[in-house]
């Protein structure tokens, strides 16, 4: 090998060594950039996880507050409904008889007043408990059934124990007819509920 060839080979080796060093430097730079990128992404991820933890704790507190409000609302609803039902009972059993007695009206006005007060009272209580704005057919059914049963349970003892005299017809006939009416209403109430539940279940 001549001197010129050795020199040329030496130059090539130096060039390869220099390219190797450049490649190593580029690899180091790429590694550094990659590490910086991963570090930044890791920091962002940690911040995201921390934010999600805070949001989860916030959502949990809001859920607890909501459940507490719902529970208190239910207790409040039941308490208010109890007060409304008590007021209906006081009006039916005390105020209406006293007003009828003071005004000297016929005994039938007690039952008429009780029916009207009980009907609208149960309608309002059922609507208040359901939380719906318009009155639906279910609430009207409840109110109608409750009003007839209330009047029936008051009418029968009064007439049976001769607390009130019925003129023009026998007490047994009136009670029997009234019993049939109440029975039909009760059958219609539970029958319609059964049909409605069946239709809703079939629709699903």
N, CA, C and O of each residue as an XYZ file, in Angstrom:
816
protein
N       0.866     -1.192      0.000
C       0.000      0.000      0.000
C       0.900      1.238      0.000
O       1.828      1.368      0.798
N       0.590      2.117     -0.909
C       1.416      3.307     -1.048
C       1.075      4.319      0.023
O       0.084      4.186      0.740
N       1.903      5.317      0.113
C       1.724      6.377      1.124
C       0.444      7.148      0.849
O      -0.268      7.526      1.780
N       0.147      7.381     -0.419
C      -1.073      8.130     -0.780
C      -2.321      7.369     -0.381
O      -3.288      7.953      0.109
N      -2.295      6.043     -0.596
C      -3.463      5.223     -0.224
C      -3.655      5.220      1.287
O      -4.783      5.301      1.775
N      -2.543      5.128      2.034
C      -2.645      5.172      3.490
C      -3.248      6.492      3.970
O      -4.092      6.541      4.865
N      -2.764      7.566      3.322
C      -3.269      8.879      3.712
C      -4.754      8.997      3.414
O      -5.514      9.536      4.218
N      -5.171      8.485      2.241
C      -6.583      8.541      1.856
C      -7.432      7.692      2.812
O      -8.531      8.083      3.207
N      -6.892      6.518      3.172
C      -7.617      5.655      4.111
C      -7.735      6.312      5.477
O      -8.758      6.202      6.153
N      -6.664      6.998      5.868
C      -6.710      7.701      7.157
C      -7.747      8.804      7.144
O      -8.473      9.014      8.116
N      -7.802      9.517      5.999
C      -8.835     10.575      5.890
C     -10.253     10.002      5.974
O     -11.130     10.576      6.619
N     -10.463      8.855      5.307
C     -11.774      8.217      5.340
C     -12.139      7.780      6.762
O     -13.279      7.924      7.203
N     -11.126      7.236      7.471
C     -11.386      6.826      8.850
C     -11.762      8.024      9.726
O     -12.670      7.951     10.554
N     -11.029      9.139      9.516
C     -11.348     10.345     10.286
C     -12.754     10.848      9.967
O     -13.489     11.300     10.845
N     -13.112     10.754      8.657
C     -14.445     11.193      8.250
C     -15.531     10.311      8.884
O     -16.559     10.796      9.357
N     -15.259      8.992      8.876
C     -16.229      8.071      9.499
C     -16.324      8.314     11.004
O     -17.408      8.259     11.584
N     -15.192      8.580     11.619
C     -15.198      8.862     13.050
C     -15.969     10.136     13.351
O     -16.720     10.214     14.323
N     -15.764     11.153     12.481
C     -16.479     12.413     12.681
C     -17.991     12.225     12.489
O     -18.785     12.771     13.254
N     -18.391     11.440     11.454
C     -19.808     11.163     11.225
C     -20.411     10.377     12.388
O     -21.562     10.573     12.777
N     -19.564      9.458     12.938
C     -20.028      8.696     14.088
C     -20.308      9.604     15.281
O     -21.323      9.458     15.962
N     -19.397     10.541     15.525
C     -19.577     11.471     16.633
C     -20.810     12.355     16.415
O     -21.547     12.655     17.355
N     -21.025     12.775     15.130
C     -22.208     13.576     14.827
C     -23.485     12.789     15.064
O     -24.459     13.310     15.607
N     -23.468     11.494     14.641
C     -24.639     10.633     14.869
C     -24.891     10.430     16.366
O     -26.033     10.472     16.824
N     -23.833     10.214     17.105
C     -23.977     10.054     18.561
C     -24.555     11.319     19.186
O     -25.419     11.264     20.061
N     -24.051     12.467     18.709
C     -24.558     13.738     19.231
C     -26.030     13.937     18.874
O     -26.824     14.400     19.692
N     -26.382     13.571     17.618
C     -27.781     13.683     17.211
C     -28.679     12.760     18.039
O     -29.781     13.134     18.439
N     -28.171     11.529     18.289
C     -28.942     10.588     19.113
C     -29.133     11.131     20.521
O     -30.215     11.022     21.099
N     -28.076     11.716     21.066
C     -28.181     12.309     22.407
C     -29.187     13.452     22.432
O     -29.962     13.605     23.376
N     -29.152     14.267     21.344
C     -30.085     15.392     21.263
C     -31.527     14.887     21.157
O     -32.445     15.408     21.790
N     -31.686     13.832     20.316
C     -33.025     13.265     20.191
C     -33.499     12.664     21.522
O     -34.658     12.814     21.908
N     -32.589     11.989     22.204
C     -32.943     11.427     23.513
C     -33.321     12.527     24.495
O     -34.279     12.397     25.257
N     -32.543     13.623     24.465
C     -32.829     14.734     25.378
C     -34.195     15.354     25.089
O     -34.971     15.652     25.997
N     -34.468     15.542     23.759
C     -35.777     16.097     23.393
C     -36.919     15.156     23.777
O     -37.976     15.579     24.245
N     -36.664     13.863     23.562
C     -37.686     12.874     23.906
C     -37.931     12.851     25.408
O     -39.076     12.775     25.853
N     -36.864     12.914     26.182
C     -37.005     12.926     27.638
C     -37.747     14.177     28.100
O     -38.611     14.112     28.975
N     -37.399     15.326     27.496
C     -38.093     16.562     27.854
C     -39.584     16.483     27.511
O     -40.443     16.917     28.279
N     -39.863     15.918     26.334
C     -41.256     15.777     25.921
C     -42.018     14.847     26.863
O     -43.134     15.150     27.285
N     -41.389     13.694     27.189
C     -42.039     12.756     28.101
C     -42.223     13.353     29.489
O     -43.238     13.131     30.151
N     -41.217     14.116     29.917
C     -41.319     14.761     31.227
C     -42.473     15.753     31.253
O     -43.240     15.798     32.215
N     -42.595     16.559     30.181
C     -43.676     17.532     30.099
C     -45.038     16.827     30.051
O     -45.986     17.237     30.721
N     -45.116     15.749     29.237
C     -46.371     15.009     29.163
C     -46.726     14.375     30.508
O     -47.895     14.322     30.891
N     -45.710     13.899     31.215
C     -45.941     13.312     32.532
C     -46.445     14.367     33.509
O     -47.357     14.108     34.294
N     -45.845     15.568     33.459
C     -46.311     16.649     34.323
C     -47.750     17.034     33.994
O     -48.574     17.243     34.884
N     -48.035     17.124     32.680
C     -49.419     17.445     32.286
C     -50.386     16.359     32.743
O     -51.498     16.644     33.187
N     -49.942     15.104     32.626
C     -50.789     13.989     33.050
C     -51.029     14.024     34.558
O     -52.139     13.768     35.026
N     -49.996     14.336     35.299
C     -50.154     14.430     36.755
C     -51.112     15.562     37.128
O     -51.946     15.421     38.022
N     -50.970     16.706     36.413
C     -51.904     17.803     36.671
C     -53.332     17.404     36.320
O     -54.279     17.749     37.026
N     -53.471     16.667     35.209
C     -54.797     16.198     34.788
C     -55.394     15.244     35.822
O     -56.575     15.331     36.159
N     -54.551     14.328     36.317
C     -55.021     13.382     37.338
C     -55.405     14.122     38.612
O     -56.414     13.804     39.242
N     -54.605     15.103     38.986
C     -54.918     15.898     40.176
C     -56.233     16.652     40.005
O     -57.045     16.728     40.928
N     -56.433     17.215     38.799
C     -57.684     17.935     38.523
C     -58.881     16.990     38.547
O     -59.947     17.326     39.065
N     -58.680     15.778     37.965
C     -59.762     14.792     37.973
C     -60.092     14.350     39.396
O     -61.259     14.143     39.727
N     -59.067     14.205     40.240
C     -59.305     13.851     41.646
C     -60.125     14.928     42.348
O     -61.052     14.634     43.102
N     -59.761     16.188     42.083
C     -60.515     17.280     42.686
C     -61.961     17.287     42.193
O     -62.900     17.478     42.967
N     -62.117     17.072     40.873
C     -63.472     17.042     40.312
C     -64.272     15.867     40.860
O     -65.469     15.990     41.118
N     -63.597     14.713     41.041
C     -64.285     13.542     41.593
C     -64.730     13.803     43.033
O     -65.843     13.446     43.420
N     -63.853     14.426     43.821
C     -64.221     14.759     45.199
C     -65.348     15.783     45.225
O     -66.250     15.706     46.060
N     -65.290     16.753     44.295
C     -66.345     17.750     44.209
C     -67.678     17.101     43.817
O     -68.729     17.413     44.376
N     -67.603     16.194     42.846
C     -68.827     15.497     42.423
C     -69.379     14.635     43.551
O     -70.594     14.538     43.722
N     -68.494     14.010     44.319
C     -68.940     13.189     45.444
C     -69.628     14.048     46.509
O     -70.649     13.651     47.071
N     -69.062     15.226     46.779
C     -69.693     16.131     47.749
C     -71.052     16.599     47.241
O     -72.025     16.647     47.994
N     -71.108     16.951     45.931
C     -72.389     17.375     45.365
C     -73.410     16.251     45.403
O     -74.592     16.489     45.652
N     -72.957     15.022     45.155
C     -73.863     13.872     45.228
C     -74.385     13.687     46.645
O     -75.579     13.463     46.845
N     -73.492     13.780     47.631
C     -73.924     13.651     49.028
C     -74.917     14.748     49.395
O     -75.921     14.489     50.059
N     -74.629     15.980     48.959
C     -75.548     17.086     49.240
C     -76.897     16.868     48.572
O     -77.949     17.139     49.152
N     -76.843     16.366     47.326
C     -78.094     16.115     46.602
C     -78.918     15.031     47.284
O     -80.129     15.174     47.454
N     -78.238     13.923     47.682
C     -78.954     12.849     48.363
C     -79.527     13.328     49.692
O     -80.629     12.940     50.080
N     -78.765     14.180     50.390
C     -79.257     14.731     51.648
C     -80.469     15.624     51.417
O     -81.436     15.594     52.178
N     -80.398     16.432     50.334
C     -81.541     17.292     50.007
C     -82.765     16.472     49.621
O     -83.890     16.794     50.003
N     -82.523     15.384     48.842
C     -83.649     14.516     48.452
C     -84.274     13.867     49.682
O     -85.496     13.787     49.810
N     -83.403     13.400     50.591
C     -83.905     12.763     51.808
C     -84.696     13.754     52.655
O     -85.784     13.448     53.143
N     -84.125     14.955     52.820
C     -84.840     15.983     53.590
C     -86.127     16.390     52.887
O     -87.148     16.648     53.526
N     -86.059     16.444     51.537
C     -87.248     16.808     50.778
C     -88.342     15.770     50.958
O     -89.515     16.120     51.086
N     -87.965     14.487     50.969
C     -88.957     13.433     51.172
C     -89.577     13.532     52.546
O     -90.795     13.444     52.701
N     -88.712     13.721     53.566
C     -89.247     13.873     54.922
C     -90.169     15.086     54.991
O     -91.231     15.030     55.611
N     -89.756     16.193     54.349
C     -90.568     17.396     54.364
C     -91.886     17.169     53.634
O     -92.940     17.634     54.069
N     -91.812     16.442     52.507
C     -93.036     16.161     51.757
C     -94.004     15.326     52.579
O     -95.198     15.619     52.648
N     -93.463     14.267     53.210
C     -94.337     13.422     54.015
C     -94.912     14.194     55.196
O     -96.076     14.010     55.553
N     -94.103     15.056     55.802
C     -94.592     15.846     56.933
C     -95.672     16.826     56.478
O     -96.705     16.970     57.132
N     -95.426     17.501     55.348
C     -96.429     18.429     54.830
C     -97.698     17.696     54.406
O     -98.806     18.193     54.607
N     -97.531     16.502     53.813
C     -98.704     15.715     53.419
C     -99.500     15.288     54.644
O    -100.731     15.305     54.636
N     -98.783     14.905     55.697
C     -99.472     14.542     56.945
C    -100.256     15.724     57.500
O    -101.373     15.554     57.989
N     -99.681     16.914     57.429
C    -100.394     18.101     57.898
C    -101.628     18.380     57.050
O    -102.680     18.746     57.575
N    -101.494     18.204     55.727
C    -102.631     18.435     54.837
C    -103.749     17.423     55.090
O    -104.928     17.778     55.115
N    -103.358     16.140     55.278
C    -104.356     15.111     55.557
C    -105.028     15.378     56.902
O    -106.240     15.209     57.040
N    -104.235     15.797     57.895
C    -104.821     16.134     59.196
C    -105.810     17.282     59.067
O    -106.870     17.269     59.693
N    -105.460     18.282     58.248
C    -106.362     19.411     58.032
C    -107.653     18.957     57.357
O    -108.738     19.413     57.717
N    -107.535     18.052     56.371
C    -108.737     17.514     55.709
C    -109.615     16.788     56.715
O    -110.836     16.945     56.715
N    -108.969     15.970     57.594
C    -109.734     15.255     58.619
C    -110.435     16.191     59.580
O    -111.583     15.949     59.952
N    -109.759     17.264     59.990
C    -110.377     18.230     60.905
C    -111.572     18.915     60.246
O    -112.618     19.108     60.867
N    -111.392     19.283     58.961
C    -112.500     19.931     58.245
C    -113.683     18.978     58.105
O    -114.832     19.374     58.302
N    -113.398     17.707     57.761
C    -114.475     16.731     57.555
C    -115.204     16.396     58.844
O    -116.434     16.357     58.873
N    -114.447     16.155     59.917
C    -115.045     15.630     61.142
C    -115.503     16.704     62.120
O    -116.352     16.437     62.971
N    -114.957     17.914     62.013
C    -115.314     18.953     62.984
C    -115.977     20.167     62.341
O    -117.102     20.531     62.685
N    -115.266     20.787     61.406
C    -115.733     22.074     60.891
C    -117.037     21.931     60.115
O    -117.977     22.692     60.340
N    -117.101     20.949     59.193
C    -118.320     20.790     58.388
C    -119.529     20.470     59.256
O    -120.560     21.123     59.091
N    -119.466     19.477     60.195
C    -120.642     19.229     61.057
C    -121.046     20.442     61.896
O    -122.231     20.715     62.088
N    -120.033     21.166     62.392
C    -120.359     22.347     63.211
C    -121.059     23.411     62.370
O    -122.044     24.004     62.810
N    -120.550     23.656     61.152
C    -121.169     24.651     60.273
C    -122.592     24.238     59.906
O    -123.509     25.059     59.939
N    -122.773     22.959     59.557
C    -124.114     22.469     59.201
C    -125.063     22.605     60.385
O    -126.217     22.998     60.214
N    -124.584     22.282     61.588
C    -125.426     22.379     62.785
C    -125.767     23.841     63.100
O    -126.911     24.155     63.427
N    -124.779     24.727     63.001
C    -125.024     26.141     63.315
C    -125.970     26.783     62.310
O    -126.791     27.620     62.684
N    -125.867     26.402     61.034
C    -126.716     26.983     60.008
C    -128.075     26.283     59.917
O    -128.962     26.727     59.188
N    -128.226     25.199     60.654
C    -129.497     24.482     60.637
C    -129.777     23.789     59.318
O    -130.936     23.641     58.933
N    -128.728     23.360     58.615
C    -128.911     22.696     57.333
C    -129.251     21.228     57.526
O    -129.115     20.683     58.621
N    -129.696     20.593     56.442
C    -130.030     19.182     56.498
C    -128.753     18.353     56.618
O    -127.670     18.788     56.225
N    -128.907     17.145     57.173
C    -127.764     16.263     57.402
C    -127.017     15.919     56.112
O    -125.818     15.642     56.145
N    -127.716     15.935     54.986
C    -127.078     15.544     53.727
C    -125.927     16.467     53.361
O    -125.000     16.059     52.660
N    -125.982     17.727     53.838
C    -124.911     18.663     53.508
C    -123.578     18.276     54.160
O    -122.514     18.668     53.681
N    -123.640     17.510     55.250
C    -122.402     17.016     55.856
C    -121.681     16.097     54.874
O    -120.472     16.206     54.669
N    -122.457     15.181     54.266
C    -121.846     14.231     53.332
C    -121.399     14.924     52.050
O    -120.359     14.583     51.486
N    -122.191     15.905     51.586
C    -121.788     16.653     50.393
C    -120.491     17.412     50.653
O    -119.569     17.377     49.838
N    -120.426     18.096     51.791
C    -119.213     18.847     52.141
C    -118.004     17.939     52.319
O    -116.907     18.247     51.854
N    -118.224     16.808     53.003
C    -117.114     15.869     53.201
C    -116.604     15.334     51.866
O    -115.397     15.210     51.659
N    -117.539     15.017     50.958
C    -117.126     14.500     49.661
C    -116.302     15.504     48.879
O    -115.273     15.151     48.303
N    -116.746     16.750     48.854
C    -116.033     17.782     48.103
C    -114.666     18.079     48.721
O    -113.660     18.151     48.016
N    -114.640     18.252     50.055
C    -113.372     18.568     50.729
C    -112.388     17.418     50.570
O    -111.210     17.638     50.288
N    -112.873     16.185     50.752
C    -111.977     15.022     50.642
C    -111.468     14.857     49.218
O    -110.291     14.561     49.010
N    -112.350     15.046     48.233
C    -111.940     14.894     46.836
C    -110.825     15.874     46.474
O    -109.767     15.474     45.989
N    -111.078     17.168     46.716
C    -110.073     18.170     46.347
C    -108.840     18.083     47.247
O    -107.728     18.375     46.808
N    -109.037     17.683     48.501
C    -107.894     17.544     49.402
C    -106.961     16.432     48.969
O    -105.748     16.629     48.895
N    -107.526     15.246     48.679
C    -106.697     14.127     48.220
C    -106.066     14.450     46.875
O    -104.925     14.067     46.614
N    -106.801     15.154     46.020
C    -106.252     15.535     44.720
C    -105.018     16.413     44.896
O    -104.012     16.214     44.216
N    -105.091     17.377     45.803
C    -103.951     18.260     46.054
C    -102.791     17.511     46.697
O    -101.632     17.728     46.341
N    -103.106     16.620     47.655
C    -102.036     15.857     48.316
C    -101.335     14.939     47.322
O    -100.106     14.867     47.299
N    -102.121     14.229     46.495
C    -101.519     13.322     45.505
C    -100.672     14.087     44.494
O     -99.596     13.629     44.109
N    -101.153     15.251     44.066
C    -100.381     16.053     43.119
C     -99.115     16.600     43.773
O     -98.066     16.676     43.133
N     -99.213     16.978     45.041
C     -98.040     17.486     45.765
C     -96.994     16.398     45.941
O     -95.801     16.663     45.795
N     -97.423     15.165     46.256
C     -96.474     14.078     46.455
C     -95.832     13.629     45.140
O     -94.661     13.252     45.114
N     -96.605     13.671     44.049
C     -96.056     13.238     42.756
C     -95.109     14.272     42.164
O     -94.212     13.921     41.398
N     -95.299     15.554     42.514
C     -94.423     16.607     42.007
C     -94.714     17.020     40.583
O     -93.928     17.755     39.984
N     -95.836     16.562     40.016
C     -96.198     16.945     38.649
C     -97.025     18.215     38.678
O     -97.723     18.496     39.652
N     -96.938     18.984     37.590
C     -97.665     20.250     37.543
C     -99.146     20.048     37.239
O     -99.981     20.463     38.043
N     -99.513     19.425     36.108
C    -100.946     19.227     35.854
C    -101.450     17.999     36.596
O    -100.674     17.108     36.939
N    -102.757     17.958     36.841
C    -103.356     16.787     37.461
C    -103.492     15.685     36.410
O    -103.988     15.929     35.310
N    -103.044     14.457     36.756
C    -103.197     13.347     35.821
C    -104.366     12.457     36.247
O    -104.980     12.662     37.294
N    -104.651     11.468     35.407
C    -105.815     10.617     35.669
C    -105.625      9.783     36.928
O    -106.594      9.511     37.638
N    -104.392      9.373     37.216
C    -104.144      8.596     38.431
C    -104.482      9.368     39.684
O    -105.067      8.812     40.614
N    -104.125     10.643     39.726
C    -104.443     11.471     40.894
C    -105.949     11.684     41.029
O    -106.479     11.689     42.140
N    -106.636     11.860     39.905
C    -108.095     12.028     39.944
C    -108.759     10.741     40.423
O    -109.728     10.786     41.181
N    -108.242      9.592     39.982
C    -108.785      8.311     40.458
C    -108.616      8.182     41.962
O    -109.546      7.782     42.663
N    -107.425      8.520     42.463
C    -107.184      8.451     43.906
C    -108.156      9.346     44.663
O    -108.749      8.937     45.661
N    -108.312     10.587     44.170
C    -109.176     11.548     44.858
C    -110.629     11.086     44.841
O    -111.317     11.174     45.858
N    -111.097     10.598     43.707
C    -112.490     10.148     43.585
C    -112.746      8.938     44.470
O    -113.754      8.882     45.174
N    -111.836      7.972     44.435
C    -111.999      6.783     45.277
C    -111.948      7.143     46.753
O    -112.770      6.667     47.537
N    -110.988      7.984     47.140
C    -110.882      8.388     48.547
C    -112.106      9.139     49.022
O    -112.559      8.932     50.147
N    -112.655     10.017     48.178
C    -113.840     10.787     48.572
C    -115.041      9.873     48.790
O    -115.750     10.017     49.787
N    -115.281      8.936     47.877
C    -116.425      8.026     48.022
C    -116.266      7.124     49.245
O    -117.229      6.893     49.977
N    -115.056      6.617     49.466
C    -114.841      5.743     50.629
C    -115.021      6.518     51.923
O    -115.608      6.005     52.875
N    -114.522      7.754     51.969
C    -114.675      8.575     53.178
C    -116.148      8.836     53.481
O    -116.596      8.668     54.615
N    -116.892      9.247     52.463
C    -118.326      9.500     52.663
C    -119.048      8.212     53.046
O    -119.937      8.226     53.897
N    -118.671      7.110     52.424
C    -119.305      5.820     52.715
C    -119.063      5.397     54.159
O    -119.988      4.990     54.861
N    -117.787      5.500     54.602
C    -117.451      5.087     55.970
C    -118.077      6.005     57.015
O    -118.225      5.614     58.172
N    -118.442      7.214     56.621
C    -119.130      8.121     57.537
C    -120.648      7.943     57.457
O    -121.347      7.991     58.469
N    -121.138      7.738     56.240
C    -122.574      7.639     56.012
C    -123.169      6.388     56.645
O    -124.206      6.457     57.305
N    -122.523      5.254     56.449
C    -123.087      3.985     56.914
C    -123.248      3.940     58.428
O    -124.329      3.578     58.892
N    -122.235      4.288     59.234
C    -122.455      4.247     60.692
C    -123.540      5.220     61.164
O    -124.328      4.898     62.053
N    -123.573      6.422     60.554
C    -124.574      7.397     60.996
C    -125.986      6.888     60.724
O    -126.861      6.977     61.585
N    -126.204      6.351     59.517
C    -127.533      5.851     59.157
C    -127.848      4.563     59.898
O    -128.982      4.364     60.336
N    -126.864      3.686     60.044
C    -127.104      2.395     60.693
C    -127.507      2.563     62.150
O    -128.426      1.903     62.634
N    -126.813      3.449     62.838
C    -127.102      3.655     64.261
C    -128.128      4.769     64.488
O    -128.251      5.314     65.585
N    -128.868      5.094     63.402
C    -129.989      6.032     63.463
C    -129.559      7.419     63.934
O    -130.284      8.124     64.635
N    -128.380      7.764     63.526
C    -127.956      9.127     63.804
C    -128.611     10.107     62.851
O    -128.704     11.302     63.133
N    -129.072      9.577     61.698
C    -129.765     10.418     60.727
C    -130.911      9.625     60.142
O    -130.760      8.437     59.857
N    -132.036     10.250     59.961
C    -133.223      9.620     59.410
C    -133.284      9.864     57.908
O    -133.044     10.977     57.442
N    -133.607      8.811     57.151
C    -133.752      8.923     55.709
C    -135.222      8.813     55.387
O    -135.868      7.819     55.719
N    -135.743      9.823     54.747
C    -137.159      9.848     54.419
C    -137.371      9.428     52.977
O    -136.537      9.695     52.112
N    -138.517      8.756     52.721
C    -138.874      8.401     51.357
C    -138.354      7.057     50.909
O    -138.819      6.551     49.888
N    -137.433      6.460     51.597
C    -136.882      5.151     51.247
C    -136.236      4.550     52.477
O    -135.949      5.259     53.441
N    -136.007      3.256     52.450
C    -135.441      2.581     53.622
C    -133.936      2.777     53.676
O    -133.271      2.946     52.653
N    -133.416      2.751     54.902
C    -131.973      2.917     55.087
C    -131.204      1.771     54.455
O    -130.124      1.976     53.901
N    -131.761      0.551     54.536
C    -131.069     -0.611     53.967
C    -130.904     -0.472     52.457
O    -129.865     -0.834     51.907
N    -131.942      0.059     51.782
C    -131.853      0.239     50.326
C    -130.772      1.240     49.968
O    -129.975      1.008     49.059
N    -130.745      2.366     50.694
C    -129.723      3.385     50.424
C    -128.328      2.844     50.672
O    -127.424      3.066     49.866
N    -128.141      2.132     51.785
C    -126.827      1.578     52.108
C    -126.403      0.550     51.073
O    -125.245      0.510     50.659
N    -127.363     -0.291     50.656
C    -127.041     -1.319     49.663
C    -126.622     -0.688     48.336
O    -125.632     -1.098     47.731
N    -127.380      0.309     47.892
C    -127.034      0.969     46.631
C    -125.695      1.696     46.724
O    -124.873      1.653     45.809
N    -125.504      2.364     47.856
C    -124.247      3.084     48.059
C    -123.075      2.106     48.091
O    -122.007      2.392     47.552
N    -123.279      0.949     48.726
C    -122.228     -0.063     48.795
C    -121.858     -0.563     47.399
O    -120.682     -0.760     47.092
N    -122.886     -0.769     46.548
C    -122.614     -1.180     45.172
C    -121.798     -0.126     44.419
O    -120.873     -0.452     43.676
N    -122.157      1.136     44.625
C    -121.433      2.220     43.940
C    -119.971      2.249     44.379
O    -119.061      2.324     43.552
N    -119.762      2.189     45.693
C    -118.387      2.215     46.211
C    -117.613      0.995     45.730
O    -116.440      1.106     45.371
N    -118.263     -0.173     45.720
C    -117.601     -1.381     45.240
C    -117.188     -1.266     43.786
O    -116.089     -1.679     43.415
N    -118.069     -0.701     42.952
C    -117.741     -0.520     41.539
C    -116.563      0.438     41.373
O    -115.675      0.211     40.551
N    -116.568      1.514     42.168
C    -115.472      2.491     42.082
C    -114.148      1.852     42.484
O    -113.127      2.081     41.835
N    -114.158      1.047     43.557
C    -112.924      0.391     44.002
C    -112.433     -0.592     42.945
O    -111.241     -0.645     42.645
N    -113.362     -1.373     42.378
C    -112.973     -2.325     41.329
C    -112.408     -1.579     40.120
O    -111.404     -1.993     39.539
N    -113.057     -0.481     39.748
C    -112.568      0.310     38.620
C    -111.188      0.886     38.917
O    -110.325      0.926     38.041
N    -110.983      1.336     40.164
C    -109.698      1.941     40.536
C    -108.568      0.926     40.399
O    -107.578      1.186     39.716
N    -108.714     -0.237     41.051
C    -107.643     -1.235     40.999
C    -107.554     -1.887     39.623
O    -106.460     -2.235     39.179
N    -108.686     -2.058     38.943
C    -108.652     -2.633     37.603
C    -107.934     -1.740     36.615
O    -107.137     -2.214     35.805
N    -108.214     -0.434     36.678
C    -107.552      0.493     35.760
C    -106.057      0.578     36.049
O    -105.253      0.719     35.128
N    -105.685      0.494     37.318
C    -104.263      0.496     37.669
C    -103.561     -0.742     37.119
O    -102.432     -0.666     36.635
N    -104.245     -1.884     37.201
C    -103.659     -3.120     36.678
C    -103.472     -3.040     35.175
O    -102.425     -3.414     34.647
N    -104.504     -2.546     34.484
C    -104.418     -2.411     33.028
C    -103.326     -1.429     32.646
O    -102.573     -1.675     31.704
N    -103.229     -0.316     33.369
C    -102.200      0.686     33.080
C    -100.802      0.130     33.297
O     -99.900      0.383     32.498
N    -100.615     -0.634     34.382
C     -99.308     -1.237     34.640
C     -98.958     -2.267     33.566
O     -97.802     -2.384     33.160
N     -99.975     -3.019     33.107
C     -99.744     -4.006     32.049
C     -99.338     -3.340     30.746
O     -98.417     -3.790     30.064
N    -100.042     -2.251     30.404
C     -99.752     -1.536     29.150
C     -98.356     -0.924     29.195
O     -97.609     -0.991     28.219
N     -98.006     -0.319     30.353
C     -96.670      0.276     30.473
C     -95.590     -0.777     30.401
O     -94.549     -0.566     29.779
N     -95.835     -1.930     31.046
C     -94.847     -2.998     31.000
C     -94.697     -3.597     29.631
O     -93.593     -3.976     29.240
N     -95.792     -3.693     28.885
C     -95.731     -4.227     27.529
C     -95.042     -3.261     26.588
O     -94.367     -3.673     25.645
N     -95.221     -1.932     26.857
C     -94.587     -0.918     26.019
C     -93.091     -0.941     26.135
O     -92.387     -0.599     25.185
N     -92.583     -1.347     27.307
C     -91.128     -1.406     27.499
C     -90.531     -2.614     26.792
O     -89.319     -2.824     26.845
